[in-house]
mmCIF file of C-alpha atoms in Angstrom:
data_model
loop_
_atom_site.group_PDB
_atom_site.id
_atom_site.type_symbol
_atom_site.label_atom_id
_atom_site.label_comp_id
_atom_site.label_asym_id
_atom_site.label_seq_id
_atom_site.Cartn_x
_atom_site.Cartn_y
_atom_site.Cartn_z
ATOM 1 C CA MET W 75 0.345 6.839 -19.001
ATOM 2 C CA TYR W 76 3.437 8.197 -20.738
ATOM 3 C CA ARG W 77 3.680 11.215 -18.445
ATOM 4 C CA HIS W 78 3.275 9.047 -15.355
ATOM 5 C CA ILE W 79 6.035 6.671 -16.493
ATOM 6 C CA LEU W 80 8.435 9.595 -16.790
ATOM 7 C CA ASP W 81 7.434 11.042 -13.414
ATOM 8 C CA GLN W 82 8.092 7.854 -11.423
ATOM 9 C CA PRO W 83 11.604 8.641 -10.111
ATOM 10 C CA ASP W 84 10.570 11.978 -8.601
ATOM 11 C CA ALA W 85 7.353 10.471 -7.229
ATOM 12 C CA ILE W 86 9.291 7.718 -5.480
ATOM 13 C CA ALA W 87 11.688 10.186 -3.872
ATOM 14 C CA ALA W 88 8.811 12.409 -2.750
ATOM 15 C CA ALA W 89 6.775 9.504 -1.335
ATOM 16 C CA VAL W 90 9.732 8.201 0.662
ATOM 17 C CA ALA W 91 10.418 11.631 2.164
ATOM 18 C CA ALA W 92 6.771 12.380 2.951
ATOM 19 C CA ASN W 93 6.103 9.057 4.657
ATOM 20 C CA ARG W 94 9.244 8.655 6.739
ATOM 21 C CA THR W 95 7.691 9.807 10.039
ATOM 22 C CA PRO W 96 4.375 7.924 9.531
ATOM 23 C CA ALA W 97 6.402 4.784 8.750
ATOM 24 C CA GLU W 98 8.339 5.111 12.002
ATOM 25 C CA ARG W 99 5.124 5.638 13.965
ATOM 26 C CA PHE W 100 3.456 2.593 12.395
ATOM 27 C CA ALA W 101 6.577 0.480 12.909
ATOM 28 C CA ALA W 102 6.601 1.287 16.598
ATOM 29 C CA ALA W 103 2.998 0.047 16.824
ATOM 30 C CA VAL W 104 3.480 -3.235 14.939
ATOM 31 C CA ALA W 105 7.091 -4.359 15.386
ATOM 32 C CA GLY W 106 6.117 -6.683 18.214
ATOM 33 C CA LYS W 107 3.157 -8.287 16.406
ATOM 34 C CA ASP W 108 3.015 -11.931 15.374
ATOM 35 C CA ARG W 109 1.890 -11.415 11.753
ATOM 36 C CA LEU W 110 1.702 -8.673 9.166
ATOM 37 C CA TRP W 111 -0.809 -9.016 6.334
ATOM 38 C CA ILE W 112 -0.394 -6.929 3.169
ATOM 39 C CA VAL W 113 -3.629 -6.810 1.194
ATOM 40 C CA GLY W 114 -4.479 -5.552 -2.293
ATOM 41 C CA ILE W 115 -6.354 -6.279 -5.510
ATOM 42 C CA GLY W 116 -5.279 -5.995 -9.162
ATOM 43 C CA THR W 117 -2.075 -3.989 -9.412
ATOM 44 C CA SER W 118 -2.237 -3.435 -5.647
ATOM 45 C CA TYR W 119 -2.109 -7.201 -5.140
ATOM 46 C CA HIS W 120 1.202 -7.209 -6.992
ATOM 47 C CA ALA W 121 2.300 -4.434 -4.620
ATOM 48 C CA ALA W 122 1.322 -6.684 -1.705
ATOM 49 C CA LEU W 123 3.458 -9.488 -3.143
ATOM 50 C CA MET W 124 6.406 -7.104 -3.441
ATOM 51 C CA GLY W 125 5.776 -5.908 0.107
ATOM 52 C CA GLU W 126 6.187 -9.490 1.271
ATOM 53 C CA TYR W 127 9.554 -9.693 -0.522
ATOM 54 C CA PHE W 128 10.638 -6.426 1.119
ATOM 55 C CA MET W 129 9.665 -7.769 4.539
ATOM 56 C CA ARG W 130 11.546 -11.019 3.981
ATOM 57 C CA ALA W 131 14.680 -9.046 3.171
ATOM 58 C CA PHE W 132 14.495 -6.131 5.601
ATOM 59 C CA GLY W 133 11.611 -6.653 8.050
ATOM 60 C CA GLY W 134 13.594 -8.187 10.887
ATOM 61 C CA GLY W 135 11.853 -11.561 10.730
ATOM 62 C CA LEU W 136 8.224 -10.464 11.202
ATOM 63 C CA THR W 137 6.017 -13.092 9.552
ATOM 64 C CA THR W 138 4.392 -11.415 6.550
ATOM 65 C CA ILE W 139 1.678 -12.717 4.230
ATOM 66 C CA ALA W 140 0.468 -11.081 1.011
ATOM 67 C CA SER W 141 -3.254 -11.605 0.473
ATOM 68 C CA HIS W 142 -5.728 -10.756 -2.283
ATOM 69 C CA SER W 143 -8.409 -8.328 -1.086
ATOM 70 C CA PHE W 144 -11.242 -10.543 -2.334
ATOM 71 C CA ASP W 145 -9.942 -13.634 -0.540
ATOM 72 C CA PHE W 146 -9.006 -11.666 2.569
ATOM 73 C CA SER W 147 -12.508 -10.179 2.790
ATOM 74 C CA LEU W 148 -14.491 -13.355 2.105
ATOM 75 C CA TYR W 149 -12.181 -16.191 3.153
ATOM 76 C CA GLY W 150 -9.617 -14.402 5.241
ATOM 77 C CA PRO W 151 -7.889 -15.378 8.489
ATOM 78 C CA GLU W 152 -9.113 -14.831 12.019
ATOM 79 C CA LEU W 153 -7.465 -11.632 13.192
ATOM 80 C CA THR W 154 -6.482 -10.707 16.724
ATOM 81 C CA ASP W 155 -4.635 -7.868 18.397
ATOM 82 C CA ARG W 156 -1.442 -9.769 17.569
ATOM 83 C CA ASP W 157 -1.970 -9.028 13.865
ATOM 84 C CA ALA W 158 -1.243 -5.968 11.745
ATOM 85 C CA VAL W 159 -2.719 -5.305 8.303
ATOM 86 C CA VAL W 160 -1.612 -2.952 5.528
ATOM 87 C CA VAL W 161 -4.188 -2.452 2.774
ATOM 88 C CA VAL W 162 -2.870 -1.092 -0.537
ATOM 89 C CA SER W 163 -5.401 0.744 -2.714
ATOM 90 C CA HIS W 164 -4.647 3.432 -5.310
ATOM 91 C CA THR W 165 -7.933 5.252 -4.749
ATOM 92 C CA GLY W 166 -9.173 3.850 -1.458
ATOM 93 C CA ARG W 167 -12.551 3.054 -2.998
ATOM 94 C CA LYS W 168 -12.330 -0.362 -4.695
ATOM 95 C CA SER W 169 -15.071 -2.576 -3.253
ATOM 96 C CA TYR W 170 -13.100 -5.429 -1.761
ATOM 97 C CA SER W 171 -10.285 -3.230 -0.524
ATOM 98 C CA VAL W 172 -12.869 -1.190 1.376
ATOM 99 C CA GLU W 173 -14.387 -4.444 2.671
ATOM 100 C CA ALA W 174 -10.933 -5.497 3.821
ATOM 101 C CA LEU W 175 -10.558 -2.232 5.722
ATOM 102 C CA ASP W 176 -13.961 -2.704 7.363
ATOM 103 C CA ARG W 177 -13.149 -6.279 8.264
ATOM 104 C CA VAL W 178 -9.959 -5.280 10.046
ATOM 105 C CA LYS W 179 -11.644 -2.402 11.854
ATOM 106 C CA ALA W 180 -14.018 -4.912 13.438
ATOM 107 C CA THR W 181 -11.063 -6.706 15.064
ATOM 108 C CA GLY W 182 -8.245 -5.754 17.384
ATOM 109 C CA ALA W 183 -5.643 -5.769 14.606
ATOM 110 C CA THR W 184 -3.595 -2.668 13.854
ATOM 111 C CA LEU W 185 -4.540 -1.239 10.458
ATOM 112 C CA ALA W 186 -2.796 0.951 7.868
ATOM 113 C CA LEU W 187 -3.669 2.126 4.363
ATOM 114 C CA VAL W 188 -1.246 2.899 1.523
ATOM 115 C CA THR W 189 -3.135 5.006 -0.997
ATOM 116 C CA GLY W 190 -3.116 8.040 -3.267
ATOM 117 C CA GLU W 191 -4.219 11.533 -2.313
ATOM 118 C CA GLU W 192 -7.817 10.698 -3.206
ATOM 119 C CA GLY W 193 -7.848 7.693 -0.891
ATOM 120 C CA ALA W 194 -6.117 9.598 1.904
ATOM 121 C CA GLU W 195 -8.889 12.201 1.831
ATOM 122 C CA ARG W 196 -11.555 9.488 1.767
ATOM 123 C CA HIS W 197 -10.066 7.723 4.815
ATOM 124 C CA ALA W 198 -8.718 10.720 6.686
ATOM 125 C CA GLY W 199 -10.031 9.390 10.002
ATOM 126 C CA MET W 200 -7.668 6.402 10.031
ATOM 127 C CA GLU W 201 -4.706 6.502 12.386
ATOM 128 C CA HIS W 202 -2.141 5.129 9.903
ATOM 129 C CA VAL W 203 -2.499 6.444 6.345
ATOM 130 C CA PHE W 204 0.400 6.580 3.881
ATOM 131 C CA THR W 205 -0.084 8.876 0.883
ATOM 132 C CA THR W 206 1.578 8.208 -2.479
ATOM 133 C CA VAL W 207 0.606 10.410 -5.470
ATOM 134 C CA PRO W 208 -2.227 12.571 -6.842
ATOM 135 C CA PRO W 209 -4.976 10.782 -8.806
ATOM 136 C CA GLU W 210 -3.669 9.216 -12.009
ATOM 137 C CA GLY W 211 -4.953 10.246 -15.405
ATOM 138 C CA SER W 212 -4.538 6.697 -16.714
ATOM 139 C CA ALA W 213 -6.254 3.440 -15.765
ATOM 140 C CA THR W 214 -2.913 1.620 -15.970
ATOM 141 C CA TYR W 215 -1.753 2.894 -12.560
ATOM 142 C CA THR W 216 1.987 2.945 -13.169
ATOM 143 C CA ILE W 217 3.189 5.746 -10.916
ATOM 144 C CA SER W 218 0.761 4.719 -8.159
ATOM 145 C CA TYR W 219 2.240 1.223 -8.164
ATOM 146 C CA THR W 220 5.915 2.121 -7.976
ATOM 147 C CA SER W 221 5.363 4.871 -5.390
ATOM 148 C CA ALA W 222 3.352 2.403 -3.293
ATOM 149 C CA LEU W 223 6.290 -0.008 -3.483
ATOM 150 C CA ALA W 224 8.611 2.729 -2.256
ATOM 151 C CA VAL W 225 6.291 3.408 0.682
ATOM 152 C CA LEU W 226 6.055 -0.314 1.511
ATOM 153 C CA ALA W 227 9.846 -0.487 1.456
ATOM 154 C CA SER W 228 10.008 2.492 3.823
ATOM 155 C CA ILE W 229 7.584 0.790 6.188
ATOM 156 C CA THR W 230 9.668 -2.374 5.979
ATOM 157 C CA GLY W 231 12.877 -0.562 6.849
ATOM 158 C CA ALA W 232 11.232 1.108 9.823
ATOM 159 C CA ILE W 233 9.849 -2.203 11.114
ATOM 160 C CA GLY W 234 13.203 -3.900 10.636
ATOM 161 C CA GLN W 235 14.994 -1.219 12.601
ATOM 162 C CA GLN W 236 12.461 -1.448 15.425
ATOM 163 C CA ARG W 237 12.804 -5.231 15.614
ATOM 164 C CA MET W 238 16.586 -5.467 15.213
ATOM 165 C CA GLY W 239 17.703 -2.304 16.995
ATOM 166 C CA ALA W 240 19.769 -1.289 13.973
ATOM 167 C CA PRO W 241 19.052 -0.287 10.365
ATOM 168 C CA THR W 242 18.164 -3.186 8.059
ATOM 169 C CA LEU W 243 17.737 -0.998 4.959
ATOM 170 C CA ASP W 244 20.012 1.870 3.966
ATOM 171 C CA PRO W 245 17.738 4.947 3.812
ATOM 172 C CA ASP W 246 19.889 6.406 1.038
ATOM 173 C CA LEU W 247 18.907 3.488 -1.181
ATOM 174 C CA LEU W 248 15.271 4.592 -1.206
ATOM 175 C CA ALA W 249 15.900 8.324 -1.110
ATOM 176 C CA THR W 250 18.578 8.600 -3.789
ATOM 177 C CA GLU W 251 19.863 5.331 -5.279
ATOM 178 C CA LEU W 252 16.504 3.925 -6.359
ATOM 179 C CA PRO W 253 15.218 7.171 -7.960
ATOM 180 C CA ALA W 254 18.549 7.545 -9.772
ATOM 181 C CA ALA W 255 18.371 3.986 -11.090
ATOM 182 C CA MET W 256 14.782 4.587 -12.225
ATOM 183 C CA ARG W 257 15.944 7.695 -14.141
ATOM 184 C CA GLY W 258 18.605 5.590 -15.809
ATOM 185 C CA ALA W 259 15.980 3.021 -16.774
ATOM 186 C CA LEU W 260 13.993 5.747 -18.549
ATOM 187 C CA GLU W 261 16.814 5.937 -21.087
ATOM 188 C CA THR W 262 15.692 2.592 -22.541
ATOM 189 C CA GLU W 263 12.618 4.140 -24.172
ATOM 190 C CA ALA W 264 13.883 4.437 -27.751
ATOM 191 C CA LEU W 265 15.051 0.823 -27.825
ATOM 192 C CA VAL W 266 11.851 -0.443 -26.224
ATOM 193 C CA ARG W 267 9.722 1.530 -28.658
ATOM 194 C CA SER W 268 11.461 -0.153 -31.580
ATOM 195 C CA LEU W 269 10.921 -3.570 -29.998
ATOM 196 C CA ALA W 270 7.238 -2.865 -29.407
ATOM 197 C CA GLU W 271 6.752 -1.787 -33.005
ATOM 198 C CA ALA W 272 8.574 -4.892 -34.266
ATOM 199 C CA HIS W 273 6.634 -7.386 -32.135
ATOM 200 C CA THR W 274 3.136 -5.939 -31.829
ATOM 201 C CA GLY W 275 1.713 -8.630 -34.128
ATOM 202 C CA ARG W 276 2.617 -11.547 -31.883
ATOM 203 C CA ARG W 277 -0.005 -14.164 -31.049
ATOM 204 C CA LYS W 278 0.833 -13.968 -27.348
ATOM 205 C CA ILE W 279 3.325 -12.247 -25.054
ATOM 206 C CA TRP W 280 4.866 -14.389 -22.301
ATOM 207 C CA LEU W 281 6.744 -12.814 -19.390
ATOM 208 C CA ALA W 282 8.668 -14.564 -16.634
ATOM 209 C CA GLY W 283 11.180 -13.805 -13.919
ATOM 210 C CA ALA W 284 12.451 -15.272 -10.674
ATOM 211 C CA GLY W 285 11.478 -14.027 -7.231
ATOM 212 C CA PRO W 286 10.663 -10.304 -7.226
ATOM 213 C CA ALA W 287 11.210 -10.230 -11.005
ATOM 214 C CA GLY W 288 8.336 -12.678 -11.298
ATOM 215 C CA VAL W 289 6.042 -10.107 -9.691
ATOM 216 C CA SER W 290 7.205 -7.549 -12.252
ATOM 217 C CA ALA W 291 6.444 -10.081 -14.994
ATOM 218 C CA MET W 292 2.886 -10.414 -13.690
ATOM 219 C CA GLU W 293 2.462 -6.669 -13.349
ATOM 220 C CA ALA W 294 3.860 -5.999 -16.828
ATOM 221 C CA ALA W 295 1.491 -8.568 -18.358
ATOM 222 C CA LEU W 296 -1.400 -6.768 -16.695
ATOM 223 C CA LYS W 297 -0.216 -3.401 -18.072
ATOM 224 C CA ILE W 298 0.115 -4.848 -21.590
ATOM 225 C CA LYS W 299 -3.428 -6.203 -21.413
ATOM 226 C CA GLU W 300 -4.876 -2.997 -19.977
ATOM 227 C CA ALA W 301 -3.081 -0.676 -22.395
ATOM 228 C CA SER W 302 -2.936 -2.584 -25.695
ATOM 229 C CA TYR W 303 -5.411 -5.475 -25.224
ATOM 230 C CA LEU W 304 -2.758 -7.942 -26.389
ATOM 231 C CA ASP W 305 -2.866 -11.429 -24.915
ATOM 232 C CA ALA W 306 -0.120 -11.404 -22.280
ATOM 233 C CA GLU W 307 0.652 -13.730 -19.393
ATOM 234 C CA GLY W 308 3.243 -13.187 -16.679
ATOM 235 C CA MET W 309 4.442 -15.522 -13.944
ATOM 236 C CA SER W 310 7.450 -16.783 -12.046
ATOM 237 C CA THR W 311 10.144 -18.597 -13.997
ATOM 238 C CA GLU W 312 9.594 -21.853 -12.159
ATOM 239 C CA GLN W 313 5.844 -21.728 -12.680
ATOM 240 C CA MET W 314 6.430 -21.222 -16.407
ATOM 241 C CA LEU W 315 8.583 -24.352 -16.506
ATOM 242 C CA HIS W 316 5.868 -26.469 -14.893
ATOM 243 C CA GLY W 317 3.324 -26.549 -17.693
ATOM 244 C CA PRO W 318 2.582 -23.133 -19.202
ATOM 245 C CA PHE W 319 5.647 -23.300 -21.456
ATOM 246 C CA GLN W 320 4.121 -26.303 -23.228
ATOM 247 C CA SER W 321 1.451 -24.044 -24.739
ATOM 248 C CA ALA W 322 3.988 -21.584 -26.171
ATOM 249 C CA ASP W 323 4.207 -21.232 -29.948
ATOM 250 C CA PRO W 324 6.890 -19.861 -32.284
ATOM 251 C CA GLN W 325 4.434 -17.076 -33.137
ATOM 252 C CA ASP W 326 4.712 -15.896 -29.526
ATOM 253 C CA LEU W 327 7.228 -13.617 -27.850
ATOM 254 C CA MET W 328 9.025 -14.503 -24.614
ATOM 255 C CA ILE W 329 10.180 -11.675 -22.336
ATOM 256 C CA LEU W 330 12.489 -12.645 -19.483
ATOM 257 C CA VAL W 331 12.992 -10.275 -16.569
ATOM 258 C CA ALA W 332 16.428 -11.413 -15.472
ATOM 259 C CA PRO W 333 18.410 -9.069 -13.199
ATOM 260 C CA ALA W 334 21.063 -10.453 -10.874
ATOM 261 C CA GLY W 335 19.616 -12.419 -7.982
ATOM 262 C CA GLU W 336 19.103 -15.783 -6.377
ATOM 263 C CA GLY W 337 16.799 -17.109 -9.099
ATOM 264 C CA GLN W 338 18.618 -15.802 -12.163
ATOM 265 C CA ALA W 339 20.248 -19.148 -12.983
ATOM 266 C CA ARG W 340 16.839 -20.784 -13.311
ATOM 267 C CA THR W 341 15.768 -18.033 -15.715
ATOM 268 C CA LEU W 342 18.764 -19.014 -17.860
ATOM 269 C CA ASP W 343 17.295 -22.516 -18.045
ATOM 270 C CA LEU W 344 14.045 -21.054 -19.355
ATOM 271 C CA ALA W 345 16.000 -18.977 -21.886
ATOM 272 C CA ALA W 346 17.636 -22.137 -23.220
ATOM 273 C CA GLU W 347 14.253 -23.833 -23.597
ATOM 274 C CA THR W 348 12.848 -20.750 -25.300
ATOM 275 C CA LYS W 349 15.602 -20.713 -27.906
ATOM 276 C CA GLU W 350 15.344 -24.457 -28.454
ATOM 277 C CA VAL W 351 11.701 -24.285 -29.539
ATOM 278 C CA GLY W 352 12.240 -21.229 -31.739
ATOM 279 C CA LEU W 353 10.545 -18.432 -29.764
ATOM 280 C CA ASP W 354 11.973 -14.953 -30.088
ATOM 281 C CA LEU W 355 13.322 -13.732 -26.770
ATOM 282 C CA ILE W 356 13.635 -10.269 -25.241
ATOM 283 C CA VAL W 357 15.708 -9.908 -22.070
ATOM 284 C CA ILE W 358 15.176 -7.105 -19.542
ATOM 285 C CA SER W 359 18.081 -7.114 -17.107
ATOM 286 C CA ASP W 360 20.903 -5.186 -15.468
ATOM 287 C CA GLY W 361 23.319 -6.566 -18.049
ATOM 288 C CA THR W 362 23.884 -9.879 -16.292
ATOM 289 C CA PRO W 363 24.537 -12.509 -17.387
ATOM 290 C CA ALA W 364 25.890 -11.494 -20.772
ATOM 291 C CA ALA W 365 25.305 -15.023 -22.098
ATOM 292 C CA LEU W 366 21.585 -14.265 -22.294
ATOM 293 C CA ARG W 367 22.303 -11.725 -25.017
ATOM 294 C CA ASP W 368 23.354 -14.363 -27.545
ATOM 295 C CA GLY W 369 20.520 -14.920 -29.979
ATOM 296 C CA ALA W 370 18.116 -12.581 -28.182
ATOM 297 C CA ALA W 371 15.746 -10.500 -30.301
ATOM 298 C CA GLY W 372 16.102 -7.693 -27.773
ATOM 299 C CA TRP W 373 18.548 -6.862 -24.989
ATOM 300 C CA VAL W 374 17.417 -4.087 -22.645
ATOM 301 C CA VAL W 375 19.707 -3.059 -19.792
ATOM 302 C CA VAL W 376 18.792 -0.942 -16.770
ATOM 303 C CA PRO W 377 21.130 0.319 -14.024
ATOM 304 C CA GLU W 378 22.257 -2.200 -11.446
ATOM 305 C CA ILE W 379 20.580 -2.215 -8.045
ATOM 306 C CA ALA W 380 20.179 -4.981 -5.488
ATOM 307 C CA GLU W 381 17.191 -7.296 -5.305
ATOM 308 C CA PRO W 382 14.364 -6.788 -4.565
ATOM 309 C CA PHE W 383 14.590 -3.223 -5.933
ATOM 310 C CA SER W 384 15.600 -4.414 -9.398
ATOM 311 C CA ALA W 385 11.925 -5.375 -9.714
ATOM 312 C CA LEU W 386 11.193 -1.634 -9.973
ATOM 313 C CA THR W 387 13.992 -0.658 -12.344
ATOM 314 C CA THR W 388 13.242 -3.488 -14.787
ATOM 315 C CA LEU W 389 9.582 -2.512 -14.718
ATOM 316 C CA VAL W 390 10.288 0.866 -16.349
ATOM 317 C CA PRO W 391 11.090 -0.562 -19.814
ATOM 318 C CA LEU W 392 8.138 -2.920 -19.400
ATOM 319 C CA HIS W 393 5.882 0.073 -18.775
ATOM 320 C CA PHE W 394 7.264 1.621 -21.963
ATOM 321 C CA LEU W 395 6.635 -1.642 -23.789
ATOM 322 C CA ALA W 396 2.972 -1.667 -22.763
ATOM 323 C CA TYR W 397 2.607 1.969 -23.802
ATOM 324 C CA TRP W 398 4.229 1.557 -27.219
ATOM 325 C CA PHE W 399 2.347 -1.664 -27.880
ATOM 326 C CA ALA W 400 -0.819 0.382 -27.351
ATOM 327 C CA LEU W 401 0.215 3.146 -29.723
ATOM 328 C CA SER W 402 1.361 0.630 -32.331
ATOM 329 C CA ARG W 403 -2.053 -1.044 -32.171
ATOM 330 C CA GLY W 404 -4.015 2.192 -32.067
ATOM 331 C CA THR W 405 -5.499 1.613 -28.617
ATOM 332 C CA ASN W 406 -5.918 4.185 -25.860
ATOM 333 C CA PRO W 407 -3.698 3.118 -22.933
ATOM 334 C CA ASP W 408 -5.550 5.366 -20.494
ATOM 335 C CA SER W 409 -9.165 4.363 -21.132
ATOM 336 C CA PHE W 410 -9.530 0.833 -19.659
ATOM 337 C CA ARG W 411 -11.347 0.171 -22.956
ATOM 338 C CA ARG W 412 -14.270 2.368 -21.940
ATOM 339 C CA ASP W 413 -14.051 3.969 -25.394
ATOM 340 C CA ASP W 414 -15.400 0.673 -26.789
ATOM 341 C CA GLU W 415 -19.196 0.662 -26.342
ATOM 342 C CA ARG W 416 -19.305 -3.078 -25.699
ATOM 343 C CA PHE W 417 -16.793 -2.881 -22.880
ATOM 344 C CA ALA W 418 -18.382 0.280 -21.495
ATOM 345 C CA ARG W 419 -21.693 -1.583 -21.237
ATOM 346 C CA ALA W 420 -19.972 -4.582 -19.674
ATOM 347 C CA LEU W 421 -18.185 -2.448 -17.098
ATOM 348 C CA ALA W 422 -21.495 -0.816 -16.164
ATOM 349 C CA LEU W 423 -22.757 -4.216 -15.023
ATOM 350 C CA ILE W 424 -20.243 -4.516 -12.177
ATOM 351 C CA THR W 425 -18.666 -2.509 -9.378
ATOM 352 C CA LEU W 426 -14.916 -2.784 -9.066
#
């Protein structure tokens, strides 16, 4: 997991370069469609949610819906040749992602797969396959996630240009600015390690953010659970305010993902509530707004970059947090708890 966190900036740059031509080819095929579905499960579902944010910002108005692979396969929409579907799967072999692929193939919809090298080999016969990274050595799937986001952003930019007749996303942002900002975010490790070691005994870890940052909060909570087995829950800021906050306890830790953006002001409201009830607060942001720093137990700043890409840069310290929580607790962040006989037996009962 640690090695993959460090390798993310180079992986993003490489994935963007390698998939530029396939993205243009796919965009030409789908730019005139009525709907684009982005489908995934687990971490890949969070990638689908981010893909929807990318399409809202840069997709030229093409209606886009993120869908969970399980729901899409069993309860999904009626598809026609006016639909396009992108399935995101790190390995290309998870059961319901494969079912989603098969479901689309039985219709007239245009289909694409965003996957790692393993999945690309497994589905080599597909017309539109986007390849991210080699197989990960960790079950946390960090580098696979962020490189998949970069590929989804590339696809979005290509679709937007096809639909609008002009660029909607500066290609330099993906090729150079985003990898550079991710490298800058790696410099937060020492601070984040100290925060992880100081707060590893918390009853529960809460994470929240607005818009794309809310997706990063959900993804970070999943990484914390997978790596350290701590109780962590991530959601959008507004969702936190509508009930979940009432179960928070001063023994808990609140982490706010709060870069500049449309929803940042509402995250400030949640920060005020958090301080009022006595929860310690860690802020992951691009340094804005400085008022959030007052009274915070931790203040972690990453380089500035526009939404929705700040959801990637703020995720880097959260990846570090999950990793150092694991080491502080003596858990193996790469094992998916298969080194525990009880969980190994439990996992043998199901097929993911």
